[in-house]
Each structure stands twice: as C-alpha cells, then as structure tokens.
PDB file of C-alpha atoms in Angstrom:
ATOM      1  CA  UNK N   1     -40.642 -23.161  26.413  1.00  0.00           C
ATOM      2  CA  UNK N   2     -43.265 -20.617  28.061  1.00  0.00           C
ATOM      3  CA  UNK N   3     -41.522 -17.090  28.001  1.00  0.00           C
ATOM      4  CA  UNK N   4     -43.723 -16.306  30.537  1.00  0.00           C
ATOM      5  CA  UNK N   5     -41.458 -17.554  33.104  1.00  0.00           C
ATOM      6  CA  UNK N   6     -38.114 -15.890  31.873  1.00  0.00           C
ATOM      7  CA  UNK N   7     -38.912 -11.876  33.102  1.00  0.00           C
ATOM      8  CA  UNK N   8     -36.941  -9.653  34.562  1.00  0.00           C
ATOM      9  CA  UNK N   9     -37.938  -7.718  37.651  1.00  0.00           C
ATOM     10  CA  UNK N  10     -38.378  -4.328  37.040  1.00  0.00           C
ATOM     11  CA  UNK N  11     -37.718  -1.611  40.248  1.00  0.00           C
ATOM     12  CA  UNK N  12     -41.625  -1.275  40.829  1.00  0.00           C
ATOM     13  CA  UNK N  13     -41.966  -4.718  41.442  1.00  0.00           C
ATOM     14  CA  UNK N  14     -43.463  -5.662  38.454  1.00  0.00           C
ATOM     15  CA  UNK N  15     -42.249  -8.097  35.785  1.00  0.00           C
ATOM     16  CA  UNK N  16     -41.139  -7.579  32.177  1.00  0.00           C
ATOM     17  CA  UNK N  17     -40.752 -10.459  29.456  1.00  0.00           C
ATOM     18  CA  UNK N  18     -36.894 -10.435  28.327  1.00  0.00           C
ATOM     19  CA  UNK N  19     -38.221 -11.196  24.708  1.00  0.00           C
ATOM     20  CA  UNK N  20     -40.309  -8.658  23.165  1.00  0.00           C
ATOM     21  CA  UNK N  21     -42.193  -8.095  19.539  1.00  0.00           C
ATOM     22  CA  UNK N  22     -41.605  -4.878  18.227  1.00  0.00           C
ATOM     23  CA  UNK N  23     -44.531  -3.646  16.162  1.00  0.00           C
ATOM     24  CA  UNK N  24     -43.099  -0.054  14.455  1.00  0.00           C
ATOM     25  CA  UNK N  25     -43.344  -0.466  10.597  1.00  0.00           C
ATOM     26  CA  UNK N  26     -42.587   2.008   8.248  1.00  0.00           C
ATOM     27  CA  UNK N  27     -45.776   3.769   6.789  1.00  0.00           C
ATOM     28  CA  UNK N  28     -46.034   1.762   3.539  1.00  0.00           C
ATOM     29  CA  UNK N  29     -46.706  -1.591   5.661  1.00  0.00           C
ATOM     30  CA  UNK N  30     -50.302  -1.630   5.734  1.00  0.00           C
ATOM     31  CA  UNK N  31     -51.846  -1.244   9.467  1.00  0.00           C
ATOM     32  CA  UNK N  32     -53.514  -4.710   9.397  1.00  0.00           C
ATOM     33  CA  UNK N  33     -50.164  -6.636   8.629  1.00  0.00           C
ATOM     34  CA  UNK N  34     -49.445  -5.581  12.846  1.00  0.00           C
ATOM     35  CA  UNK N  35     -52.698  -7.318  13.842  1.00  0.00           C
ATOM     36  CA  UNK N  36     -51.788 -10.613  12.063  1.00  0.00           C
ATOM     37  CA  UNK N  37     -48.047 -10.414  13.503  1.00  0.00           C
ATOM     38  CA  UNK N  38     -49.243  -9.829  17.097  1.00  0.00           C
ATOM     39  CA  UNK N  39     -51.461 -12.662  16.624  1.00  0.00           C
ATOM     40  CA  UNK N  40     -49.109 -15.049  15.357  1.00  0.00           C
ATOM     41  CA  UNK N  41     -46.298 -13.675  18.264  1.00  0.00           C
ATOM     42  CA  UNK N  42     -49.045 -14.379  21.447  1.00  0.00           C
ATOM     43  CA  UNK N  43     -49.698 -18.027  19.391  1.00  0.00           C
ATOM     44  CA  UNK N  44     -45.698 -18.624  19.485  1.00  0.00           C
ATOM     45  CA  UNK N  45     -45.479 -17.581  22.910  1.00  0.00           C
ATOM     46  CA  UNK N  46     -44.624 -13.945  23.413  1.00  0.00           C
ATOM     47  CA  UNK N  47     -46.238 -12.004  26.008  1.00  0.00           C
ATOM     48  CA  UNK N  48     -44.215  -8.530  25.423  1.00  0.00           C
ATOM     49  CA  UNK N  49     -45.610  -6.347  22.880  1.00  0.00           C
ATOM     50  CA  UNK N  50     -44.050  -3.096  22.279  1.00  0.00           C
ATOM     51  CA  UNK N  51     -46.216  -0.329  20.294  1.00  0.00           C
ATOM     52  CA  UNK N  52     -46.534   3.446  20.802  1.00  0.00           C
ATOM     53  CA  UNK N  53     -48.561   6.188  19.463  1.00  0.00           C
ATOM     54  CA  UNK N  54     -46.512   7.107  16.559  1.00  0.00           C
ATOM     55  CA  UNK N  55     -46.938   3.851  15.435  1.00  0.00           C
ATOM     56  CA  UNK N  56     -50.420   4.332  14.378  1.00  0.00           C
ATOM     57  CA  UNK N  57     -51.240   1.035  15.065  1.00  0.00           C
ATOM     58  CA  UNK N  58     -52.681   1.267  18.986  1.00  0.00           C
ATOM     59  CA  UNK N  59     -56.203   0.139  17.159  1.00  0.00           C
ATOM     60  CA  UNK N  60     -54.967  -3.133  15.616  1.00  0.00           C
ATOM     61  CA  UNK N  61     -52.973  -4.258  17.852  1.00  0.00           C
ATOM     62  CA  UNK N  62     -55.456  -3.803  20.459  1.00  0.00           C
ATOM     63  CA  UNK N  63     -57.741  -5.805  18.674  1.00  0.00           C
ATOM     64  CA  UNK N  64     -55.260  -8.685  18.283  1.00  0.00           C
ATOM     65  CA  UNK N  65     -54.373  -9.231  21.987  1.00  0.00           C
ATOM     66  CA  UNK N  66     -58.082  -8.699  22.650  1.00  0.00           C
ATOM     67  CA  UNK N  67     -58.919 -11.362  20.475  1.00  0.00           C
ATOM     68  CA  UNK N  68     -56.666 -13.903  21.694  1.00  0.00           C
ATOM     69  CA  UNK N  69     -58.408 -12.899  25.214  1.00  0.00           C
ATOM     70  CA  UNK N  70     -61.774 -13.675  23.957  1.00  0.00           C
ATOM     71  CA  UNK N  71     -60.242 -16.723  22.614  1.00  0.00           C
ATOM     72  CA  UNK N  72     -59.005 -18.137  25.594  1.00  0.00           C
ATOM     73  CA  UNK N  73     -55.520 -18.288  24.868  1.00  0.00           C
ATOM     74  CA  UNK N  74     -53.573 -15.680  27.049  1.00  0.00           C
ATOM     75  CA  UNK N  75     -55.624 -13.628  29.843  1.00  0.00           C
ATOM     76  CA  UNK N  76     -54.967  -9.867  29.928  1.00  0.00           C
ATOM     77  CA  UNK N  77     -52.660 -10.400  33.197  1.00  0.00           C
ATOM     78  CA  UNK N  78     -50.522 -12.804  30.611  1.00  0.00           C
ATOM     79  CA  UNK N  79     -49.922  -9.950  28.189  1.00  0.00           C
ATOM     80  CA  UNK N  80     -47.081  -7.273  29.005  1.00  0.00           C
ATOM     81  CA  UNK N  81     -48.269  -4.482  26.678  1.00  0.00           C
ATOM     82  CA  UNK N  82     -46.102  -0.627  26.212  1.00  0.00           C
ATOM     83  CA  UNK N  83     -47.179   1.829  24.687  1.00  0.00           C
ATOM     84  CA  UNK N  84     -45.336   5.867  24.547  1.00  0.00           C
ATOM     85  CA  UNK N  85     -46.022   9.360  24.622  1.00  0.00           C
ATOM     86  CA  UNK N  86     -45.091  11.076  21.685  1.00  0.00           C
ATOM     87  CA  UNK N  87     -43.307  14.245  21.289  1.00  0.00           C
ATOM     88  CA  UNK N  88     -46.415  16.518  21.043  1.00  0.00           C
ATOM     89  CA  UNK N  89     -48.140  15.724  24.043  1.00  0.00           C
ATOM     90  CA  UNK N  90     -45.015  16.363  27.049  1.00  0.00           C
ATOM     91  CA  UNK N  91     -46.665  19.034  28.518  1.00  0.00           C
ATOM     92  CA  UNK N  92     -47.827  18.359  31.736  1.00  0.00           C
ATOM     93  CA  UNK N  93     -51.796  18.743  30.740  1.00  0.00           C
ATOM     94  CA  UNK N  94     -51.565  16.667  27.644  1.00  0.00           C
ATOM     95  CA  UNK N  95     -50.123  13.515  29.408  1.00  0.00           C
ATOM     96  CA  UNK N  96     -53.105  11.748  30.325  1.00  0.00           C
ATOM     97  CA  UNK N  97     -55.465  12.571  27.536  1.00  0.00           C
ATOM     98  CA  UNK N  98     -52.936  11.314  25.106  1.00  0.00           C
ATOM     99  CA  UNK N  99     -52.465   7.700  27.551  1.00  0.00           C
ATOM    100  CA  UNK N 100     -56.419   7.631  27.011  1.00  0.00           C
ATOM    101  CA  UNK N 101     -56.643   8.173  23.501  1.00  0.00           C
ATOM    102  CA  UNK N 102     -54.456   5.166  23.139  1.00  0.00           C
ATOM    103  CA  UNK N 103     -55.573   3.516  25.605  1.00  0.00           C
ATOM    104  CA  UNK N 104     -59.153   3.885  23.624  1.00  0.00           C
ATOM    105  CA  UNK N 105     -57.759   3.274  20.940  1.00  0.00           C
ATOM    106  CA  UNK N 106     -56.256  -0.611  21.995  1.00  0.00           C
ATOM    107  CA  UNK N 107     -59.774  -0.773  24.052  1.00  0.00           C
ATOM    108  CA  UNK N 108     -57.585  -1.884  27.182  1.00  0.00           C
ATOM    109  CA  UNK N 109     -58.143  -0.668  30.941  1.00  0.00           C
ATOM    110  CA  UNK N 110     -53.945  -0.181  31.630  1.00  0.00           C
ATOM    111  CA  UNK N 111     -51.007  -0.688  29.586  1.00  0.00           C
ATOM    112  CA  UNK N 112     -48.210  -2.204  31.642  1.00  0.00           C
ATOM    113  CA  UNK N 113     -45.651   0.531  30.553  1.00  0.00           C
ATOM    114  CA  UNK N 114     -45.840   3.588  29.362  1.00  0.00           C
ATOM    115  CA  UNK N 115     -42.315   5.469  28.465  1.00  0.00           C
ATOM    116  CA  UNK N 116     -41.580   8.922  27.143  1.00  0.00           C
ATOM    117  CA  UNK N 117     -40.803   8.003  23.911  1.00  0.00           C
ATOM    118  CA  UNK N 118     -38.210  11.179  22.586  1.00  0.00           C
ATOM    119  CA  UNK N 119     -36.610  13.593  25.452  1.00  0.00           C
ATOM    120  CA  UNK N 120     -37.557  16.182  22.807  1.00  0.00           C
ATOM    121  CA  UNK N 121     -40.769  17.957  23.098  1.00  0.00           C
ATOM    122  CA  UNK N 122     -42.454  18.924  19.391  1.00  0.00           C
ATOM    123  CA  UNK N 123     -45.227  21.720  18.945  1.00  0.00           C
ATOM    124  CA  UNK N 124     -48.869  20.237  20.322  1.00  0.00           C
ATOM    125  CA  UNK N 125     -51.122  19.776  17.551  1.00  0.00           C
ATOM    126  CA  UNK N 126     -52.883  16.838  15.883  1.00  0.00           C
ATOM    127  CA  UNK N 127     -49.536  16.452  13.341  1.00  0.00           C
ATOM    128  CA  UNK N 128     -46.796  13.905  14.441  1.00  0.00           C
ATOM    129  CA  UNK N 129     -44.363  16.122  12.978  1.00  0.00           C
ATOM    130  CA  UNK N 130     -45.253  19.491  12.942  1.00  0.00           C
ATOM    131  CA  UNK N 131     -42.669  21.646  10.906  1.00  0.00           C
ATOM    132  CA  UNK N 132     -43.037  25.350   9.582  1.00  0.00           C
ATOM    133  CA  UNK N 133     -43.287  26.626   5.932  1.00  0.00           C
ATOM    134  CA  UNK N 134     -39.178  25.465   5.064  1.00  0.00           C
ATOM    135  CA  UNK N 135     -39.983  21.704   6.564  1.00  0.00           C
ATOM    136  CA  UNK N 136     -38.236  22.444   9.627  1.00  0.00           C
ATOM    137  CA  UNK N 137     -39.361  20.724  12.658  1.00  0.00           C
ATOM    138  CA  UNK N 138     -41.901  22.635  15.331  1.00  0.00           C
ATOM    139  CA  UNK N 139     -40.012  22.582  19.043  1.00  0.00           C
ATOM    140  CA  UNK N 140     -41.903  23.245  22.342  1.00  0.00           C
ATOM    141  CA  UNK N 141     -39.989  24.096  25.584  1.00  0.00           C
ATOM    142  CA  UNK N 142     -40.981  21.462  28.117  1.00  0.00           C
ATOM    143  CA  UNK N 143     -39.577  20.804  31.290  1.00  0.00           C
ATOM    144  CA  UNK N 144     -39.096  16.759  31.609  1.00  0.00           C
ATOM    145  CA  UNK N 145     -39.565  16.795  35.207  1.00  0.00           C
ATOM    146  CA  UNK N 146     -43.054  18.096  34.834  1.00  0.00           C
ATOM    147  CA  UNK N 147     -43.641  15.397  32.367  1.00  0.00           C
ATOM    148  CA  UNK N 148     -42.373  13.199  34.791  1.00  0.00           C
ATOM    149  CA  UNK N 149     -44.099  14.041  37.375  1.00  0.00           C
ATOM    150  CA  UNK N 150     -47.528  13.910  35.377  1.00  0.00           C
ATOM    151  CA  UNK N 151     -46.441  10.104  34.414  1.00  0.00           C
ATOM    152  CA  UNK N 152     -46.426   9.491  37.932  1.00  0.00           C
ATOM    153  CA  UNK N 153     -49.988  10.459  38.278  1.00  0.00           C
ATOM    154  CA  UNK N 154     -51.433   8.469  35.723  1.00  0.00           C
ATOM    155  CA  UNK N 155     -49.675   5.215  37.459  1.00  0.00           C
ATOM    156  CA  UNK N 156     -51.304   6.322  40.842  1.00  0.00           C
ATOM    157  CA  UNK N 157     -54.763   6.741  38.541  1.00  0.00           C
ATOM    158  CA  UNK N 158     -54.218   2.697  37.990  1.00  0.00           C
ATOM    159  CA  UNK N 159     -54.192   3.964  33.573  1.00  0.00           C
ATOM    160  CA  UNK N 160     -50.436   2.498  33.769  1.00  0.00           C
ATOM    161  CA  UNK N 161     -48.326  -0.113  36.098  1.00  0.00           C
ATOM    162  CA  UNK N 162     -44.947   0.996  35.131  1.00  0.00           C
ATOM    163  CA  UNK N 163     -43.540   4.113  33.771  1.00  0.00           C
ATOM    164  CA  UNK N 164     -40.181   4.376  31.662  1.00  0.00           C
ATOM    165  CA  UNK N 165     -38.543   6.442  29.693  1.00  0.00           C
ATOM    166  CA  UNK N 166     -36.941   5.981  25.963  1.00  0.00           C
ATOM    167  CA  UNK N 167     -34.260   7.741  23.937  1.00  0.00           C
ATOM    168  CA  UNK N 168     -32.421   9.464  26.842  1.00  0.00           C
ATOM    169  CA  UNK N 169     -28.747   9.662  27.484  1.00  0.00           C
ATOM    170  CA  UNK N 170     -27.446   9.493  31.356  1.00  0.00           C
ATOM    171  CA  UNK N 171     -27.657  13.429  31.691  1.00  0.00           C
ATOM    172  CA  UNK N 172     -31.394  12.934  30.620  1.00  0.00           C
ATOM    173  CA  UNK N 173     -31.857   9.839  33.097  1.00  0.00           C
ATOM    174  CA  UNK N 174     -30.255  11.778  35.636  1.00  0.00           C
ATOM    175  CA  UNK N 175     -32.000  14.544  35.869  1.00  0.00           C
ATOM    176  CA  UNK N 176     -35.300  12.456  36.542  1.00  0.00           C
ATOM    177  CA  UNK N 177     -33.358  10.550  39.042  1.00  0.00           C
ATOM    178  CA  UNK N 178     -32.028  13.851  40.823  1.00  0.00           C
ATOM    179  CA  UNK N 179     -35.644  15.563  41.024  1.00  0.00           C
ATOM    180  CA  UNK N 180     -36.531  16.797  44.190  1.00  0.00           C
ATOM    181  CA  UNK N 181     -39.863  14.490  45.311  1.00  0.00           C
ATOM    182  CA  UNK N 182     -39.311  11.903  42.753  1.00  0.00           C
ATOM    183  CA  UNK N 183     -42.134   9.400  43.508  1.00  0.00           C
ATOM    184  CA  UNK N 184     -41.537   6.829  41.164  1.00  0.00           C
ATOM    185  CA  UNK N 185     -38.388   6.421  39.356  1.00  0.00           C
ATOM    186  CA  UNK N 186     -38.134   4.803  35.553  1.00  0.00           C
ATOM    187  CA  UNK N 187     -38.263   1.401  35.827  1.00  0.00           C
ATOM    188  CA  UNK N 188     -36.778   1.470  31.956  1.00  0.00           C
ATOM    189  CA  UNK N 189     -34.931   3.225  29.217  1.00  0.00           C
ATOM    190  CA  UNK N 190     -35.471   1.809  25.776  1.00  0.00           C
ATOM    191  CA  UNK N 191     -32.798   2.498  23.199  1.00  0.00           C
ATOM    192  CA  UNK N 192     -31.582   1.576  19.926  1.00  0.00           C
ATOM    193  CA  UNK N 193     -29.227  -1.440  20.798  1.00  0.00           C
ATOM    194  CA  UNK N 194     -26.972  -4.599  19.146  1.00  0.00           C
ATOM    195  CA  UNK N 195     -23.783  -5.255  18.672  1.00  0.00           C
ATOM    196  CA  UNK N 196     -22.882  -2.338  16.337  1.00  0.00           C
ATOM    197  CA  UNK N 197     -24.269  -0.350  19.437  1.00  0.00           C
ATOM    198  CA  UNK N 198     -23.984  -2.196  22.368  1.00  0.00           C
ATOM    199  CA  UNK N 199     -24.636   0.760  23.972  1.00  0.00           C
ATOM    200  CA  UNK N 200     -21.886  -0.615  27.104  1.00  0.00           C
ATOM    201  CA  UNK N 201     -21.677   2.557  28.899  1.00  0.00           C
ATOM    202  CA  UNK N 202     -25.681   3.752  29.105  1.00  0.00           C
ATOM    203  CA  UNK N 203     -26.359  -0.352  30.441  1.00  0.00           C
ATOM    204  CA  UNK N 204     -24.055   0.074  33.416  1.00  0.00           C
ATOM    205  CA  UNK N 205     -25.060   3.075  34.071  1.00  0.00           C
ATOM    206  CA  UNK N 206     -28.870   2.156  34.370  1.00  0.00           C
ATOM    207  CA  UNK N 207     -27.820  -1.335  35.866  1.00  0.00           C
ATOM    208  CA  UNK N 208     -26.023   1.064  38.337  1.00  0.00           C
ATOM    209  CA  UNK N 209     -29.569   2.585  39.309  1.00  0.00           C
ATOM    210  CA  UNK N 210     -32.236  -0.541  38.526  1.00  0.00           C
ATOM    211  CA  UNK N 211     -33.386   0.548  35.403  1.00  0.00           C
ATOM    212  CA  UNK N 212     -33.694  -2.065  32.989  1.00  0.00           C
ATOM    213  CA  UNK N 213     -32.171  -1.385  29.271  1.00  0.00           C
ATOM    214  CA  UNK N 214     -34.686  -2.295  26.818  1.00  0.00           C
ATOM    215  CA  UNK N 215     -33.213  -2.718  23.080  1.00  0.00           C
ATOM    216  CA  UNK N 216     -35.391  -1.368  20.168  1.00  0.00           C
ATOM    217  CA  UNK N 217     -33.521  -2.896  16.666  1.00  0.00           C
ATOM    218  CA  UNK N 218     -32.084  -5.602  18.450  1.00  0.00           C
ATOM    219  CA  UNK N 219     -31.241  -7.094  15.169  1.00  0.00           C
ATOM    220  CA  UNK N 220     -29.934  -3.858  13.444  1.00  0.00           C
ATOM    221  CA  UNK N 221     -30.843  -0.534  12.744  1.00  0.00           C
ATOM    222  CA  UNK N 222     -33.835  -0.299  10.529  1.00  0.00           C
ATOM    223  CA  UNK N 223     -33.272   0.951   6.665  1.00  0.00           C
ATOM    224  CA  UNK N 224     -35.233   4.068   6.532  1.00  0.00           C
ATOM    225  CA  UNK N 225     -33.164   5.782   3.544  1.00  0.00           C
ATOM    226  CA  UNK N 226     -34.608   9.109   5.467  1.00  0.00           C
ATOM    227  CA  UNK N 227     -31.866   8.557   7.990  1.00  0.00           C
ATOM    228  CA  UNK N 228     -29.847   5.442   7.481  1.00  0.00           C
ATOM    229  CA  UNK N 229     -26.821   5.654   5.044  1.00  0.00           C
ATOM    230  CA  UNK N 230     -27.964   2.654   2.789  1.00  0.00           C
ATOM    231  CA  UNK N 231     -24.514   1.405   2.387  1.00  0.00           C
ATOM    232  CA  UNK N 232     -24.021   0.745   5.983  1.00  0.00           C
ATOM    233  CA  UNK N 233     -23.338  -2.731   6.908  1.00  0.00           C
ATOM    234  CA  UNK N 234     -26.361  -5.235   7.298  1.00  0.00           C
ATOM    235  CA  UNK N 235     -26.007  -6.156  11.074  1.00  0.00           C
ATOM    236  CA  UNK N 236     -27.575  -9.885  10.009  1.00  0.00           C
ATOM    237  CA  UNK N 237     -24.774 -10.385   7.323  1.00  0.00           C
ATOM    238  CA  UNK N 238     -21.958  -9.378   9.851  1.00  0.00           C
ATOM    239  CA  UNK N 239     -19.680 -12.716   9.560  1.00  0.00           C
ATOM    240  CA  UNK N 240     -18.726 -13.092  13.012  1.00  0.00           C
ATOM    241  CA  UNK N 241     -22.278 -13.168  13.945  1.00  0.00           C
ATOM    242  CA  UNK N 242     -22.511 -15.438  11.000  1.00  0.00           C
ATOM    243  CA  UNK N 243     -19.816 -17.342  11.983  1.00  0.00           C
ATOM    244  CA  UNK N 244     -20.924 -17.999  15.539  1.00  0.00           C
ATOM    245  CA  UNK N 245     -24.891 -19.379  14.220  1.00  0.00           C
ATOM    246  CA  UNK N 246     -23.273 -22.114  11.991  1.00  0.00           C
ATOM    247  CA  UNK N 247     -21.265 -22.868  15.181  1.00  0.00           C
ATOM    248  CA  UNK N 248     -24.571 -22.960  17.323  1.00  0.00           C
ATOM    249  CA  UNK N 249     -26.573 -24.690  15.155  1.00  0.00           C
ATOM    250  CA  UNK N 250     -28.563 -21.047  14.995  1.00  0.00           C
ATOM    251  CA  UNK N 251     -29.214 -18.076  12.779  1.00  0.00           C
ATOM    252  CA  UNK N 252     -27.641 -14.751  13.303  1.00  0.00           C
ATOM    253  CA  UNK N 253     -30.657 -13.297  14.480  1.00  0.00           C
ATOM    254  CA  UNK N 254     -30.591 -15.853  17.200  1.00  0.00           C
ATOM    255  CA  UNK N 255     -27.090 -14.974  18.149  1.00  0.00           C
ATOM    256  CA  UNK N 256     -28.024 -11.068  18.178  1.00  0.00           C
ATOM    257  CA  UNK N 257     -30.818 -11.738  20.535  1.00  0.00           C
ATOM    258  CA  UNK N 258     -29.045 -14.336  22.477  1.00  0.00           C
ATOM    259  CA  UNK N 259     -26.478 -11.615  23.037  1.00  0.00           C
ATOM    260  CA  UNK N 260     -28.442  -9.312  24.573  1.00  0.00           C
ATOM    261  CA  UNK N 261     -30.067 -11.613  27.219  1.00  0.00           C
ATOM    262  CA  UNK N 262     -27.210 -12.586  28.521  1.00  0.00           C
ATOM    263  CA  UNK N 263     -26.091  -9.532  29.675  1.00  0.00           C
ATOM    264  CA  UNK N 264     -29.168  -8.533  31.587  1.00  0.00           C
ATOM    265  CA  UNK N 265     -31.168  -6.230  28.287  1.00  0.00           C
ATOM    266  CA  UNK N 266     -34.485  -6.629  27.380  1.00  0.00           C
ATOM    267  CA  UNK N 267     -35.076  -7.302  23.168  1.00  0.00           C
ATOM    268  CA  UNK N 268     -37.217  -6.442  21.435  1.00  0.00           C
ATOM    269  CA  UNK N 269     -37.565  -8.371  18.063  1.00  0.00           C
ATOM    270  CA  UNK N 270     -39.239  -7.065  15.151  1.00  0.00           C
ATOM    271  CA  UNK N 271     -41.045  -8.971  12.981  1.00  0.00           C
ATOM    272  CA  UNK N 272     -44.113  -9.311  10.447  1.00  0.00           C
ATOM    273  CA  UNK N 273     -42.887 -12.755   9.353  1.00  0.00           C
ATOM    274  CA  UNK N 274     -44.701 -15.537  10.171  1.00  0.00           C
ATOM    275  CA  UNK N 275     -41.318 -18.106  10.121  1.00  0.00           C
ATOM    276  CA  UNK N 276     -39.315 -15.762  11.846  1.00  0.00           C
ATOM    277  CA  UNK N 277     -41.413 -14.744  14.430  1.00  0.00           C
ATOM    278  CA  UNK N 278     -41.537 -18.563  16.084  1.00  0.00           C
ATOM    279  CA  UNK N 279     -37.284 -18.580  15.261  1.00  0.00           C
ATOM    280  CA  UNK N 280     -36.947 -15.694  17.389  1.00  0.00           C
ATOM    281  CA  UNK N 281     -39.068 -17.285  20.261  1.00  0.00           C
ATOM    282  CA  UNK N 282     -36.487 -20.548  20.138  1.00  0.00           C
ATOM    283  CA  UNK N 283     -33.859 -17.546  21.822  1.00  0.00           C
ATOM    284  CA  UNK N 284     -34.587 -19.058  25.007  1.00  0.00           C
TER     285      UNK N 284
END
C-alpha cells in the first residue's frame, strides 16, 4: 500500500504522512548508516523523514532523498522532510541562518517542517552542548514568542511550509497559542510517546486546538545509559503487546505503531534495519 495516501491534515493546510522514519542515532552509529536507511525507507514506501540538526546527519540524509530524486523514484513534492532548531540558535537573529545551514547542508530549497526542537534555550556557540568548567550545561534567556515569531518569517520567506514545535508541555503550547499577533500557529508538537507514555492528556489537549501529536520513540524509549535506567522494562518485550501480535498475526512493533494511528498520532519509527524497516511499513 502507498503511504502516500494515508496523511493527516495538518492546520496550515498541508499534509503530513502518519508513518514516519526517525533518523536520530546515537553518536557511535556511523553517519553513513542514515543515508542507507533513508534509502531503503523511500524504496519501502515512506515519504516522512524526520531529522534535525543535532542529529548531525542533515548532509546524508540529504543526499539520500536527493538521490532517489535523481533516480526517478519519489519527486521532491513526494517527500515530507523535518528538520529542528536546536537549543543554541532560539534567539530571534539566529533562526534563519541556522534553517539555512541545514538546509545547505541536505542541499534542499524547503523542508516541509521545521519545529523548535527543546523549549530550552542553550548558550549560542558552535558546541551542541555548551557547559562551563564543572560540565554544567550553558543556559540563555530567550523569549519563545520571539522565536516564534521569527519561525513565522522564515515560512512567509517560502525556507519552510509548516512550522511546529517539539518537547513542550500545554503551558509551553499555550503560551504560543495566547501571543498577541500570532500569525501562524504550530501545526505540531512532537514528543516522546507509546504506551508506557501515551502521553493521553498533552493529545487532547492539542487535538483540542488542531495540532497534530507527533510520537518520537514510538516503539520505546531509546537506551542511552546517559539517561535511561537500564533496567527499565523493554517496551517491545511488554507481554500484552506481545500477547496481542501473536493474536494479529503481527509483531509488537506493529501493535505499538498500530496503536498510535488509531488514535489520531503521527509515528515516527526508528530504524537502521533493513528487515524492519519494510515490517514497519506493513502498519497500514
């Protein structure tokens, strides 16, 4: 089945895949290992690809969905591309240089989302993390509104068709929502989200205002021993979820994603593997 048929309409009028590939991998995952796995996603039918800056991966994944352009097998209208503004670059002067430095980076004339990726604003500077002599993170004081506001004007510059936000709670989404001359409100708000975080409250909120919930680690939290207590349980070996794939005919993964469709949230899957990259797609 195409995916590009099964999209939800965001509140700007344009359209977002349901089914996304995730592309974040942790640093030792060498860079070129995203270029073969956006590849092998367009081949098995998605048309959502979800990067950002902090990915450091804008240049190879650029290079895959150009390539499959140049090939003749998806046209650049096909593809629904994000990308997101780090932490470093909220003030209001640094929000367009940074879209363009991605945006040369993937060699592409728009992205079809951009989103403020943290509703925390980090010290400007070339580091991703800038932290003083203890190792304690670098803060900025930004006001989101501004930020906002200078989103807005890169979508009326044509460098973005959709703007979004990621990471914020409903105080955060409000405050956007409240702003006095509010051109464009966020069509999105992408957030960690399955069934050990459904996340219930936030989605009826933002159904409540048109904003669609888009779910990053749609099939469990990722392991990063930096932040994840290692013996939390594996969302994939959960046994109800386990339980309801032998049922199916399906694998848990299948279920997770499943899940979120059907109550109206955008999933992103994450995946490098070949095999389970074309499982995902059969979600539909």
């Amino acid at each position: 089945m195409d995916l590009k048929h099964q999209c939800v309409k965001l509140n700007d009028g344009h359209f977002i895949p349901v089914l996304g590939l995730g592309t974040y991998a942790p640093e030792e995952v060498p860079k070129s290992e995203a270029e073969e796995a956006t590849k092998l996603a367009i081949d098995a039918g998605f048309r959502h690809i979800d990067s950002a800056y902090v990915y450091q991966n804008e240049e190879e994944v650029g290079r895959a969905i150009r390539s499959k352009i140049a090939g003749g097998i998806v046209k650049r209208e096909d593809i629904f591309f994000t990308s997101k503004l780090w932490a470093t670059f909220l003030r209001p002067e640094l929000v367009r240089p940074a879209l363009e430095k991605s945006l040369k980076k993937l060699q592409l004339d728009y992205v079809d989302l951009y989103i403020i990726h943290f509703p925390v604003a980090l010290k400007p500077g070339e580091e991703i993390l800038p932290t003083d002599e203890h190792g304690k993170s670098m803060f900025d004081t930004v006001d989101l509104c501004a930020t906002w506001e200078a989103l807005e004007k890169c979508k009326d510059a044509g460098l973005v068709k959709s703007i979004g936000v990621s990471n914020f709670n409903r105080r955060q989404l409000e405050m956007i929502l409240n702003k006095p001359g509010l051109k464009y409100k966020p069509v999105c708000n992408q957030v960690e989200c399955h069934p050990y975080l459904n996340q219930s409250k936030l989605l009826d909120f933002c159904k409540s205002k048109d904003i669609v919930l888009v779910a990053y680690s749609a099939l469990g939290s990722s392991r990063n021993k930096k932040w994840v207590d290692q013996s939390s349980p594996v969302l994939l070996d959960d046994p109800v979820l386990g339980a309801l794939a032998k049922k199916h005919k399906r694998t848990p993964a299948l279920i997770a994603l499943r899940y979120q469709l059907q109550r109206g949230v955008v999933a992103l899957a994450k995946s490098y593997n070949e095999k389970r990259i074309k499982e995902n797609m059969q979600v539909m």
